[in-house]
CSV table of C-alpha atoms in Angstrom, one decimal:
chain,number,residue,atom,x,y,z
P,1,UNK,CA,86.3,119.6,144.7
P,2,UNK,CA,86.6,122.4,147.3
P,3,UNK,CA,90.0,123.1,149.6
P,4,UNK,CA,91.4,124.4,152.6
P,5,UNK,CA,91.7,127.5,152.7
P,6,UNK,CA,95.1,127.9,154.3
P,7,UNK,CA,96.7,125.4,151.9
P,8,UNK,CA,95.8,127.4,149.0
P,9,UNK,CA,95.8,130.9,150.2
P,10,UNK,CA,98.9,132.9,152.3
P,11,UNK,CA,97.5,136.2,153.2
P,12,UNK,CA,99.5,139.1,154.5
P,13,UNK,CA,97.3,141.6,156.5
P,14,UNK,CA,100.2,144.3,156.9
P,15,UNK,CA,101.1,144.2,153.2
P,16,UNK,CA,100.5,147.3,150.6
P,17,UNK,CA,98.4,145.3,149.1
P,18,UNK,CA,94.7,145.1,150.0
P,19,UNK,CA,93.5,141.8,151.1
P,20,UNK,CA,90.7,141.6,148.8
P,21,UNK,CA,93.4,142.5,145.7
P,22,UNK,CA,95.9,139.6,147.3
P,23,UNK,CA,92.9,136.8,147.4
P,24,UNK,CA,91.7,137.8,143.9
P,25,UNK,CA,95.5,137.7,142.4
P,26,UNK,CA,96.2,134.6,144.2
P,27,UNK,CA,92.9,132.6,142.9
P,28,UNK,CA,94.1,133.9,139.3
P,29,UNK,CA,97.7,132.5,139.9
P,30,UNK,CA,95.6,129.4,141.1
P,31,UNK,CA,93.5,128.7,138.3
P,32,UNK,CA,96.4,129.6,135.9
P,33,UNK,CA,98.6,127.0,138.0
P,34,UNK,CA,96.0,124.1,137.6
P,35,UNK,CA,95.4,123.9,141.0
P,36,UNK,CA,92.5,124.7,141.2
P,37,UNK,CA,90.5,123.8,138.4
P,38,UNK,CA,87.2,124.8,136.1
P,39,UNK,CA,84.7,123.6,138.3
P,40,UNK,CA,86.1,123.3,141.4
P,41,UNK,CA,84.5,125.3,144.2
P,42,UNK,CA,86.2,128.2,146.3
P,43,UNK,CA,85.7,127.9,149.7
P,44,UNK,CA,82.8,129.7,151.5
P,45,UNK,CA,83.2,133.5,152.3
P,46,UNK,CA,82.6,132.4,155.8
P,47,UNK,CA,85.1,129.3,156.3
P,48,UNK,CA,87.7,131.9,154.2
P,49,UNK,CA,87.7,134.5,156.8
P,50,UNK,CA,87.5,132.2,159.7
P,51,UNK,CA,90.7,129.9,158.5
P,52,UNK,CA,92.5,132.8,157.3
P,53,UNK,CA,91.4,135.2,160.0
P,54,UNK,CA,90.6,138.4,158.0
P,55,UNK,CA,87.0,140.4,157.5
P,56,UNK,CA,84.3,138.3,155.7
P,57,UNK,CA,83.3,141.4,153.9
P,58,UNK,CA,86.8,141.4,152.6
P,59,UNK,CA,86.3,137.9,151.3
P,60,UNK,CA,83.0,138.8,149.9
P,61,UNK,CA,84.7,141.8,148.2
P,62,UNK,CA,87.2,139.3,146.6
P,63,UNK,CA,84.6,137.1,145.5
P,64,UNK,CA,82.3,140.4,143.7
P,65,UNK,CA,85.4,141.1,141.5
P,66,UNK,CA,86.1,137.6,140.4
P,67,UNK,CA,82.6,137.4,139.5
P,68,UNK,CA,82.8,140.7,137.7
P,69,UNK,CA,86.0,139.7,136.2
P,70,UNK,CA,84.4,136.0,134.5
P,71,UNK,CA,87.0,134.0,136.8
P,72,UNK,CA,84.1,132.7,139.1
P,73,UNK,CA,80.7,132.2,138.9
P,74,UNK,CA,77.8,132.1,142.1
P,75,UNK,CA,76.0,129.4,142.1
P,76,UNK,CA,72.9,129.5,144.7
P,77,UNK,CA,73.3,127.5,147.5
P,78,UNK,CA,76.9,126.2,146.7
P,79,UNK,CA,79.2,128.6,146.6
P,80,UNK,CA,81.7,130.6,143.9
P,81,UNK,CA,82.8,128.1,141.2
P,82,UNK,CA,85.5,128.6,138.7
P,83,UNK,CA,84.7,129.2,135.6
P,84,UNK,CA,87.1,127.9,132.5
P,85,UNK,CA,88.8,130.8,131.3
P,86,UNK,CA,88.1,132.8,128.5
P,87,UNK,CA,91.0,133.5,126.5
P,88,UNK,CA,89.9,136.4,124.6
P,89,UNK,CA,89.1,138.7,127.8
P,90,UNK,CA,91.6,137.7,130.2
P,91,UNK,CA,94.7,138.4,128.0
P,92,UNK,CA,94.2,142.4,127.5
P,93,UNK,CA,93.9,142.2,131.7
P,94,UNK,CA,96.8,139.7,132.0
P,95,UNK,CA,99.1,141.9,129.8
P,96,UNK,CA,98.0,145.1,131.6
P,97,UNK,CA,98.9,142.8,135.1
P,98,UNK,CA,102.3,142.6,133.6
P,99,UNK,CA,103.3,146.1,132.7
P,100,UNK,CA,104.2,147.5,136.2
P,101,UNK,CA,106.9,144.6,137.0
P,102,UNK,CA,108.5,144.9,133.6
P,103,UNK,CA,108.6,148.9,134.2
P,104,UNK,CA,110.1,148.7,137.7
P,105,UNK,CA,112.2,146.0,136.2
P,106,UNK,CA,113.5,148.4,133.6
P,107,UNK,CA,113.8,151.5,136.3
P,108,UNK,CA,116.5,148.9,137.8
P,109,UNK,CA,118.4,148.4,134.8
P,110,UNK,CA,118.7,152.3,134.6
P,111,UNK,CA,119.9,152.5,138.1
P,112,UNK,CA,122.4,150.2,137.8
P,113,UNK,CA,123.4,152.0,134.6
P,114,UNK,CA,122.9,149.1,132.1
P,115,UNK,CA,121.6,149.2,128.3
P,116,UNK,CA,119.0,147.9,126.5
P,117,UNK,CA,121.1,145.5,125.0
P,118,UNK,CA,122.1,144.3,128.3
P,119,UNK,CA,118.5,143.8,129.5
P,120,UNK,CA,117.6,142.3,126.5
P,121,UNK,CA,120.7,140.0,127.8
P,122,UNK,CA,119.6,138.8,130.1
P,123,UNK,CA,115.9,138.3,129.3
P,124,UNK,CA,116.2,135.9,126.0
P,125,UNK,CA,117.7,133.2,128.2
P,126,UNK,CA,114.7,134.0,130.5
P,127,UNK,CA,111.2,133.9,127.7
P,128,UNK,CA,112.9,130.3,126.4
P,129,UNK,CA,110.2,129.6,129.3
P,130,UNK,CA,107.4,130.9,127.3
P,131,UNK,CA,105.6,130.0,124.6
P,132,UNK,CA,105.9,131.3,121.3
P,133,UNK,CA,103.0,132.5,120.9
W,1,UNK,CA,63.5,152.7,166.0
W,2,UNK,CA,64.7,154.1,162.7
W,3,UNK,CA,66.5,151.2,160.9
W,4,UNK,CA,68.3,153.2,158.0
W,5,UNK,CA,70.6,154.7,160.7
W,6,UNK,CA,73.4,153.6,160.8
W,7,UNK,CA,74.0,151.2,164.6
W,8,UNK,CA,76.7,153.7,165.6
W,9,UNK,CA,76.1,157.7,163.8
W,10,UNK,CA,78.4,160.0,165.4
W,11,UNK,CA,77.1,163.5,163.5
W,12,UNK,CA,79.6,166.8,164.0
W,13,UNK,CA,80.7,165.9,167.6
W,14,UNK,CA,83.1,168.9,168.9
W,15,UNK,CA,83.8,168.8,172.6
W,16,UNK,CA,86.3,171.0,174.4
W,17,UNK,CA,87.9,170.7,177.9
W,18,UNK,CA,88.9,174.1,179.4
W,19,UNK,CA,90.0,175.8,176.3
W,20,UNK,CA,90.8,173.2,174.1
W,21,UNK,CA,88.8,171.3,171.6
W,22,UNK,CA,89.9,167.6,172.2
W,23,UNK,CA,87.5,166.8,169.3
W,24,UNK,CA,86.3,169.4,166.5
W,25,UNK,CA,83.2,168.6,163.8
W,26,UNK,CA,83.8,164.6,163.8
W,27,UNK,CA,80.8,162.3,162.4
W,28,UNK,CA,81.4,158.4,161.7
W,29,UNK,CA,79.1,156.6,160.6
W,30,UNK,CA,78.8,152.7,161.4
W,31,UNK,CA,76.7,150.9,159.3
W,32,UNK,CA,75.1,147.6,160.0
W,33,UNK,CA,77.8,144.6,160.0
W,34,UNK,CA,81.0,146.9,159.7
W,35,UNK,CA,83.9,146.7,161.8
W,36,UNK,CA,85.2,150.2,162.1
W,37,UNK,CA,89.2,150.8,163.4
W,38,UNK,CA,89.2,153.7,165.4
W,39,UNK,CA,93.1,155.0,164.6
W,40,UNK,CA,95.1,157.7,166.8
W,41,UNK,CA,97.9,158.4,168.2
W,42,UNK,CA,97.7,158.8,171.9
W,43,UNK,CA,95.6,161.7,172.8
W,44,UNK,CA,94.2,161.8,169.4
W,45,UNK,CA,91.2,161.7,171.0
W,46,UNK,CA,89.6,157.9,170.8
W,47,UNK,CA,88.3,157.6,174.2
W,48,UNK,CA,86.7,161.3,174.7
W,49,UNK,CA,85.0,160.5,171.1
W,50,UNK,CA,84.1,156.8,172.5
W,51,UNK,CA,82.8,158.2,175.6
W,52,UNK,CA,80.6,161.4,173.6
W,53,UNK,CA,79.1,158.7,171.5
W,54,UNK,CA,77.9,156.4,174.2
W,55,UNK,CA,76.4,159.4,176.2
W,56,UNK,CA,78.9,159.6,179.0
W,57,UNK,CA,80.3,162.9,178.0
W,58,UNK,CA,77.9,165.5,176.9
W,59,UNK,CA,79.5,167.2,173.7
W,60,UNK,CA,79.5,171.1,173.6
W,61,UNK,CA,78.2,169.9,169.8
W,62,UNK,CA,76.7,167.6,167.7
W,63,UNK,CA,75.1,164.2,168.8
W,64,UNK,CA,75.4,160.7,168.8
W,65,UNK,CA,72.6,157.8,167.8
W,66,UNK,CA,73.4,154.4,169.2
W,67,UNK,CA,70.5,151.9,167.5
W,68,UNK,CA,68.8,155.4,165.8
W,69,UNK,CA,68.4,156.6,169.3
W,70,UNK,CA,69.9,159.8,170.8
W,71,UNK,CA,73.0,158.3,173.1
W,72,UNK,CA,72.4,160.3,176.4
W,73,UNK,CA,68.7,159.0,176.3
W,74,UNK,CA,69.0,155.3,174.8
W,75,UNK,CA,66.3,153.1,176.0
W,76,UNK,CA,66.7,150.0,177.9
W,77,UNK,CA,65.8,147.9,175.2
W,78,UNK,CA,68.9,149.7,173.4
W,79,UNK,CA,71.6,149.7,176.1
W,80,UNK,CA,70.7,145.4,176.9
W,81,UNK,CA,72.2,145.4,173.1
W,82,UNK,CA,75.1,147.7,173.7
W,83,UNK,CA,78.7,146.2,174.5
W,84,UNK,CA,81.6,148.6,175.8
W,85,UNK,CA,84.9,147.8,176.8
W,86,UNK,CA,86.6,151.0,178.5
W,87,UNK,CA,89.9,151.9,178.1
W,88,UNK,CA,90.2,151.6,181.8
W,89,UNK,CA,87.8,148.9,182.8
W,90,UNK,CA,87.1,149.6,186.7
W,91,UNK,CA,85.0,146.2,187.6
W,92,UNK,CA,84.3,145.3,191.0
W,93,UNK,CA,87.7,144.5,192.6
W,94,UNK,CA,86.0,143.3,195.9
W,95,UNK,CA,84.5,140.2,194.3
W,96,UNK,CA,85.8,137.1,192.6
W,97,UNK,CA,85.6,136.6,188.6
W,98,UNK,CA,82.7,134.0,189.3
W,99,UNK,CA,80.8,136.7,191.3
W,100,UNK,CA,81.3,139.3,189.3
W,101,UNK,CA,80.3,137.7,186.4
W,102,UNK,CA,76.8,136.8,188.0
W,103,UNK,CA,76.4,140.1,189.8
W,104,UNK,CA,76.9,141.9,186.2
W,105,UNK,CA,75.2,138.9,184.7
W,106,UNK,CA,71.7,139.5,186.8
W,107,UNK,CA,71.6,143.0,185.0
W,108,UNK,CA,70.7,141.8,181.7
W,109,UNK,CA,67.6,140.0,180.5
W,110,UNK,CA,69.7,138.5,177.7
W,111,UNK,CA,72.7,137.6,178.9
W,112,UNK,CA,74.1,133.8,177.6
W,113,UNK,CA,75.5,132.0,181.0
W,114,UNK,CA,76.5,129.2,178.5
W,115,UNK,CA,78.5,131.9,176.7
W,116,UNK,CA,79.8,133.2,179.1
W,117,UNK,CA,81.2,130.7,180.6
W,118,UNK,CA,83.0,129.6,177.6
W,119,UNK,CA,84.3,132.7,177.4
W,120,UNK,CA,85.8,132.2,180.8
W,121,UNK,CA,87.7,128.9,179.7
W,122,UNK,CA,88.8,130.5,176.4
W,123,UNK,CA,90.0,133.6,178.1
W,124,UNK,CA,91.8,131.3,180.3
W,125,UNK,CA,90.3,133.3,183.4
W,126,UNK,CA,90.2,131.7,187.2
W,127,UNK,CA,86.6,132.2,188.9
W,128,UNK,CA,88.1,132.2,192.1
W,129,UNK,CA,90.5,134.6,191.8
W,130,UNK,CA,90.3,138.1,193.4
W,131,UNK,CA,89.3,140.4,190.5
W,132,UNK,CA,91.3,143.3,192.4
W,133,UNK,CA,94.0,141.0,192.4
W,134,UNK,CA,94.0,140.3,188.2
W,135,UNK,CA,97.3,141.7,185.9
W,136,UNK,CA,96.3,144.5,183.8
W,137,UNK,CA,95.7,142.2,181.1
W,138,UNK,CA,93.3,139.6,182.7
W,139,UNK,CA,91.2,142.4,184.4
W,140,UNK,CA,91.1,143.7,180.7
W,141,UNK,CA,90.1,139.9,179.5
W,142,UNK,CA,87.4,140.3,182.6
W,143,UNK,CA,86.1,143.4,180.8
W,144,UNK,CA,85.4,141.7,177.0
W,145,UNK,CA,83.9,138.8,179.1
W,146,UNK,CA,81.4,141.0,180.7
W,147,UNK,CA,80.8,143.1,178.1
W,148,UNK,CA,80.3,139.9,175.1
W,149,UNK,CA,78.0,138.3,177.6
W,150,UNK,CA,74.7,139.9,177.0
W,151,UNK,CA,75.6,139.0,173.6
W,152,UNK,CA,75.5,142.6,171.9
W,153,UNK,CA,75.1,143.6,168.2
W,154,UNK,CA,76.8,146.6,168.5
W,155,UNK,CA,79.8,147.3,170.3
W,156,UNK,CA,82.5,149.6,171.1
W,157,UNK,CA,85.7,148.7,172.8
W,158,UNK,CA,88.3,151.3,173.4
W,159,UNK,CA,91.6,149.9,173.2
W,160,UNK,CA,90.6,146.2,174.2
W,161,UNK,CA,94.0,144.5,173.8
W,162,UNK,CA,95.9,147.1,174.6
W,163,UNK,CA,97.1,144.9,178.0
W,164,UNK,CA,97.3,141.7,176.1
W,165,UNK,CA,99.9,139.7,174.9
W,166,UNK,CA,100.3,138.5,171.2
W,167,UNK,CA,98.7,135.2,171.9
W,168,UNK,CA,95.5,137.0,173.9
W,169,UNK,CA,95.5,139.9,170.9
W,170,UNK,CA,95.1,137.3,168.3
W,171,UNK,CA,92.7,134.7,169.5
W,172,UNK,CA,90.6,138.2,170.8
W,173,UNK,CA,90.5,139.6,167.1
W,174,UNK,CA,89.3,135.4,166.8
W,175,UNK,CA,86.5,136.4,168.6
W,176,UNK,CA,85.4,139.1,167.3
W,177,UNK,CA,85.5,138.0,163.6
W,178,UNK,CA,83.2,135.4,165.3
W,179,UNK,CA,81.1,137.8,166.6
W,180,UNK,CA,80.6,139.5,163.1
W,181,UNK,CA,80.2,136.7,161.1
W,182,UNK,CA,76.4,136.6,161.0
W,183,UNK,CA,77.1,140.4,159.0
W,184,UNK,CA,74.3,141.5,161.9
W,185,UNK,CA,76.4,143.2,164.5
W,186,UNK,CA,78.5,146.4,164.1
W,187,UNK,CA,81.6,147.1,166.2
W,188,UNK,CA,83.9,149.8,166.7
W,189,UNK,CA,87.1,149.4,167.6
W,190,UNK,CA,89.6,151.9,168.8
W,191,UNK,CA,93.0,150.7,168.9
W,192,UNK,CA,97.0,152.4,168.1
W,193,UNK,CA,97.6,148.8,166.5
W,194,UNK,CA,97.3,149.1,162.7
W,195,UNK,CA,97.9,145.4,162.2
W,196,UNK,CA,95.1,144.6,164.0
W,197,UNK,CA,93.0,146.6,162.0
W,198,UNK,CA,93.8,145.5,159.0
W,199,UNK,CA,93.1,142.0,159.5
W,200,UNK,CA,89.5,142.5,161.5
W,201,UNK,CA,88.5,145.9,159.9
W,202,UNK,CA,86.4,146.4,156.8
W,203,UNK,CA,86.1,150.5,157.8
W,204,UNK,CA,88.9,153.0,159.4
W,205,UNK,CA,88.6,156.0,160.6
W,206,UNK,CA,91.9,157.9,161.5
W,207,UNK,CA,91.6,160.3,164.2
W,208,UNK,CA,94.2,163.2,164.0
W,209,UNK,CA,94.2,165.8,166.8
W,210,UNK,CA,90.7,165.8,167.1
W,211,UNK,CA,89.6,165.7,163.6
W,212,UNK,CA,88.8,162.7,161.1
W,213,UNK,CA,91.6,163.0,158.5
W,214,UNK,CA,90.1,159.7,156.9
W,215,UNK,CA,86.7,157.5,157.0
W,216,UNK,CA,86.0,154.9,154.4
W,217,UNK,CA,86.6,151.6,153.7
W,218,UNK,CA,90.3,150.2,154.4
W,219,UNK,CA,90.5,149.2,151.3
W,220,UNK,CA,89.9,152.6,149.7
W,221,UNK,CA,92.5,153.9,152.2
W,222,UNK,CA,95.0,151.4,151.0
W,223,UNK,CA,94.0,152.2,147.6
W,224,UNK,CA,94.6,156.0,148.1
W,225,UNK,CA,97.4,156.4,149.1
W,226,UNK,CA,100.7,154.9,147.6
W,227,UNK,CA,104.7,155.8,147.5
W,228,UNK,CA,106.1,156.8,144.1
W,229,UNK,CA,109.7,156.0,143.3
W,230,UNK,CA,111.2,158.5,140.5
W,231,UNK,CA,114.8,157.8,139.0
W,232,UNK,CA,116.1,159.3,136.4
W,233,UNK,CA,115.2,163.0,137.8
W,234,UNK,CA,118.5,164.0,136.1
W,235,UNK,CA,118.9,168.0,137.2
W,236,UNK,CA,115.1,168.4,137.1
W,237,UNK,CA,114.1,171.2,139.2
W,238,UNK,CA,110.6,171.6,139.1
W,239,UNK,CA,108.3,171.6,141.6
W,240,UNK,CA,107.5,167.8,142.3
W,241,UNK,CA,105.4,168.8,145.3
W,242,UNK,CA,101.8,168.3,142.8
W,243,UNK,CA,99.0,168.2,144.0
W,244,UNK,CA,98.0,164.9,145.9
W,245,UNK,CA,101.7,164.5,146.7
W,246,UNK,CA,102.1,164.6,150.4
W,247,UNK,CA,105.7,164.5,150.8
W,248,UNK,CA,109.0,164.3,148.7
W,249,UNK,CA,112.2,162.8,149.7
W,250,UNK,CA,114.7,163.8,147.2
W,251,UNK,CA,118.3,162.6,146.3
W,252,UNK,CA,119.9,163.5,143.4
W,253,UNK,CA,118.8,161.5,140.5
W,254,UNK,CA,116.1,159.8,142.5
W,255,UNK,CA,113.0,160.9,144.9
W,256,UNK,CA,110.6,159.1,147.0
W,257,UNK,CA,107.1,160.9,146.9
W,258,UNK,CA,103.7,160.1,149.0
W,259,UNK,CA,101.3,160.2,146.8
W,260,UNK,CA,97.1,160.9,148.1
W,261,UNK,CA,94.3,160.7,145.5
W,262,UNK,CA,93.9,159.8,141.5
W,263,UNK,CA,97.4,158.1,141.8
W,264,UNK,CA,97.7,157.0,138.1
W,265,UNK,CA,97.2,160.8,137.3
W,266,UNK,CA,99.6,162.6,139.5
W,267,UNK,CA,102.0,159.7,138.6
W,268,UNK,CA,101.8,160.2,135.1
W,269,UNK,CA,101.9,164.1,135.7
W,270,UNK,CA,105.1,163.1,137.5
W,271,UNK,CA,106.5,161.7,134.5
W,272,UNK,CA,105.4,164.1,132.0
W,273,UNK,CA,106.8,166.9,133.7
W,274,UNK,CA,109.8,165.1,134.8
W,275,UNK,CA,110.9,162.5,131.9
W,276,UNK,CA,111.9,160.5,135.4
W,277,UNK,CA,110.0,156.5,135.3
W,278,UNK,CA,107.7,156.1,138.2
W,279,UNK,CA,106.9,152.9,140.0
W,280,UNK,CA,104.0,152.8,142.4
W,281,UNK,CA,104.2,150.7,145.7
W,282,UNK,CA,101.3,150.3,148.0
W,283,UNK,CA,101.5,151.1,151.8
W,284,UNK,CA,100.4,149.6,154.7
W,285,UNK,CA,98.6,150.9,157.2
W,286,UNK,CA,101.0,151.4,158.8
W,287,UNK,CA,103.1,153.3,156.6
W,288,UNK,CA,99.8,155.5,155.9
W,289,UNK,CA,99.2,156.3,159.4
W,290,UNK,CA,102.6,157.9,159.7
W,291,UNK,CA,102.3,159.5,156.3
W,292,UNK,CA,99.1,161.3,157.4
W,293,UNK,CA,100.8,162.2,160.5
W,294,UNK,CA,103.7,163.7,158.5
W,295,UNK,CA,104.2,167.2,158.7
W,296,UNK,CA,103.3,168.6,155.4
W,297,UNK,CA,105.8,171.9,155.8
W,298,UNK,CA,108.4,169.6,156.6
């Protein structure tokens, strides 16, 4: 199954962020999301940038390093297709992902003067999300 | 014709007007299927550097190659695949649209009538309309028209939208992610509007008082430089002016620094020397441009 690219993707060309960085975080949160799925096909560099309005090469970029990273392979003629992913390598990169929110998160707490007891607070209510393990 | 040149190779360009260098030691290079943002405040010195590379200003140094040919001598064959917008188009006021675009049509062995003429209904342009008597911004619309309608591979367009509405800016930067699709044709675009740049771009070049203060790809730019928050500074009062950090803003217990270069090292310098946690937030180009434009004594 392949998609729109607007429906899936919401690119911001004035952000810090790269745009390459912002398709290849989004395609993760994708895939993680199950709405896109192993198999599925991401839409061509070309109808990418045209429906989102950004630099193919940008698109190709973003497509490179999801290749590089096993989230996507290339398959001749048809286009990037996601790959199932492998548990093993994409949690060391997933846990590294998560590090800079939890430290800014944690800057916070000092600014507004709190403890570690209160963060902890106020994050057990919040990892009932998560899995145990 | 040399094709591992890049399309558009400006190589240590310095060109001075009475005694002042507008532009000192600049070289760009262009390569095959990049778009290239031309950035600079006004008077940066975009157009002269436009106009040394196409061979209409003669540069007291350095040259230009425009298809691996000297500028000032391009060949025929070169110019028919040339496209320029100038900054102030000057196109036959006395005619109509229609005739203008056949009179500057009938120059050009390869120029698309068909194209062209779509270009007209996109750009929303009347035929019979005076072209003396366009706004500023259709008499620029006029300008892409003519110059898009020989169907060039490599072009330069100084300050293209700068006349056009939001509508007109976005459905031009349409056109020329059209245009570059293929990966075939190179443009370079000079333009004060970081937003366009980062959504058409794939290369900037940042033009500050005549010299290149960066050249790569956007990405890398974006990538290069970063703001780092500090708190916890306490009554630290080291230097925090490391190198790579372009500016500090400092209050108290907290500072705001620019960072330029291997980010994660000066960061963690940062917090080595300072015991202070760090958090690193990217920067548009925006925010970069006037960063690099800060005055680093400041």
């Amino acid at each position: 199954m392949t998609h729109e690219p607007r429906q899936l993707f919401g690119i911001f060309p004035s952000s810090g962020v790269p745009i390459y960085r912002q398709i290849m975080d989004q395609v993760a949160v994708l895939v993680a999301s199950g709405r896109i799925e192993p198999g599925d096909f991401l839409p061509s560099v070309r109808q990418m940038a045209a429906d989102l309005e950004v630099n193919p090469m940008t698109v190709s970029k973003a497509y490179s390093q999801l290749e590089l990273a096993g989230t996507v392979e290339r398959i001749r003629g048809q286009g990037m297709r996601i790959l199932a992913p492998d548990s093993m390598q994409l949690k060391t990169s997933r846990l590294r992902e998560l590090g800079p929110y939890l430290e800014q998160a944690v800057a916070h707490a000092y600014q507004l003067s709190l403890s570690r007891r209160d963060v902890l607070d106020v994050l057990a209510p919040l990892l009932e999300k998560l899995d145990d393990e | 014709m040399n094709s591992s040149v890049p399309p558009i190779s400006i190589r240590g360009i310095t060109k001075c007007f009475g005694g002042t260098a507008a532009l000192s030691d600049v070289s760009l290079d262009v390569g095959r299927g990049e778009v290239l943002g031309l950035l600079g405040k006004n008077g940066a010195g975009k157009t002269t550097l436009i106009k040394c590379a196409l061979g209409l200003l003669r540069p007291d140094a350095g040259e230009s190659l425009i298809g691996g040919e000297r500028a000032p001598d391009m060949s025929p064959c070169t110019k028919a695949r040339l496209g320029y917008v100038a900054q102030e188009p000057a196109v036959y006021p006395w005619m109509k649209v229609a005739q203008a675009i056949a009179y500057h049509g009938a120059f050009y062995e390869n120029w698309d009538a068909d194209f062209a003429a779509s270009l007209l209904q996109r750009l929303e342009l009347d035929p019979t309309k005076r072209v003396g008597a366009l706004s500023v911004g259709q008499h620029q619309k006029l300008a892409i028209l003519l110059s898009l309608g020989p169907r060039p591979d490599i072009l330069l367009l100084d300050e293209p939208v700068a006349a056009l509405d939001p509508a007109a800016r976005r459905d031009f930067l349409k056109m020329i992610l059209d245009i570059v699709a293929n990966g075939k044709r190179t443009v370079l675009l000079s333009t004060h509007i970081t937003s366009d740049v980062e959504r058409v771009c794939s290369h900037v070049s940042i033009l500050r008082d005549g010299r290149v203060s960066f050249t790569g790809e956007l990405d890398a730019l974006k990538d290069e430089v970063k703001r780092v928050r500090l708190s916890g500074l306490h009554d630290y009062s080291g230097n925090l002016r490391l190198d790579g950090v372009l500016r500090v803003e400092r209050e108290g217990d907290s500072a705001i620094l620019t960072v330029r270069g291997n980010i994660a090292a000066t960061t963690d310098s940062l917090r080595r020397d300072t015991g202070a946690t760090a958090a690193i937030e990217g920067l548009n180009l925006e925010d970069i441009f006037l960063e690099l434009h800060h005055d680093a004594t400041a």
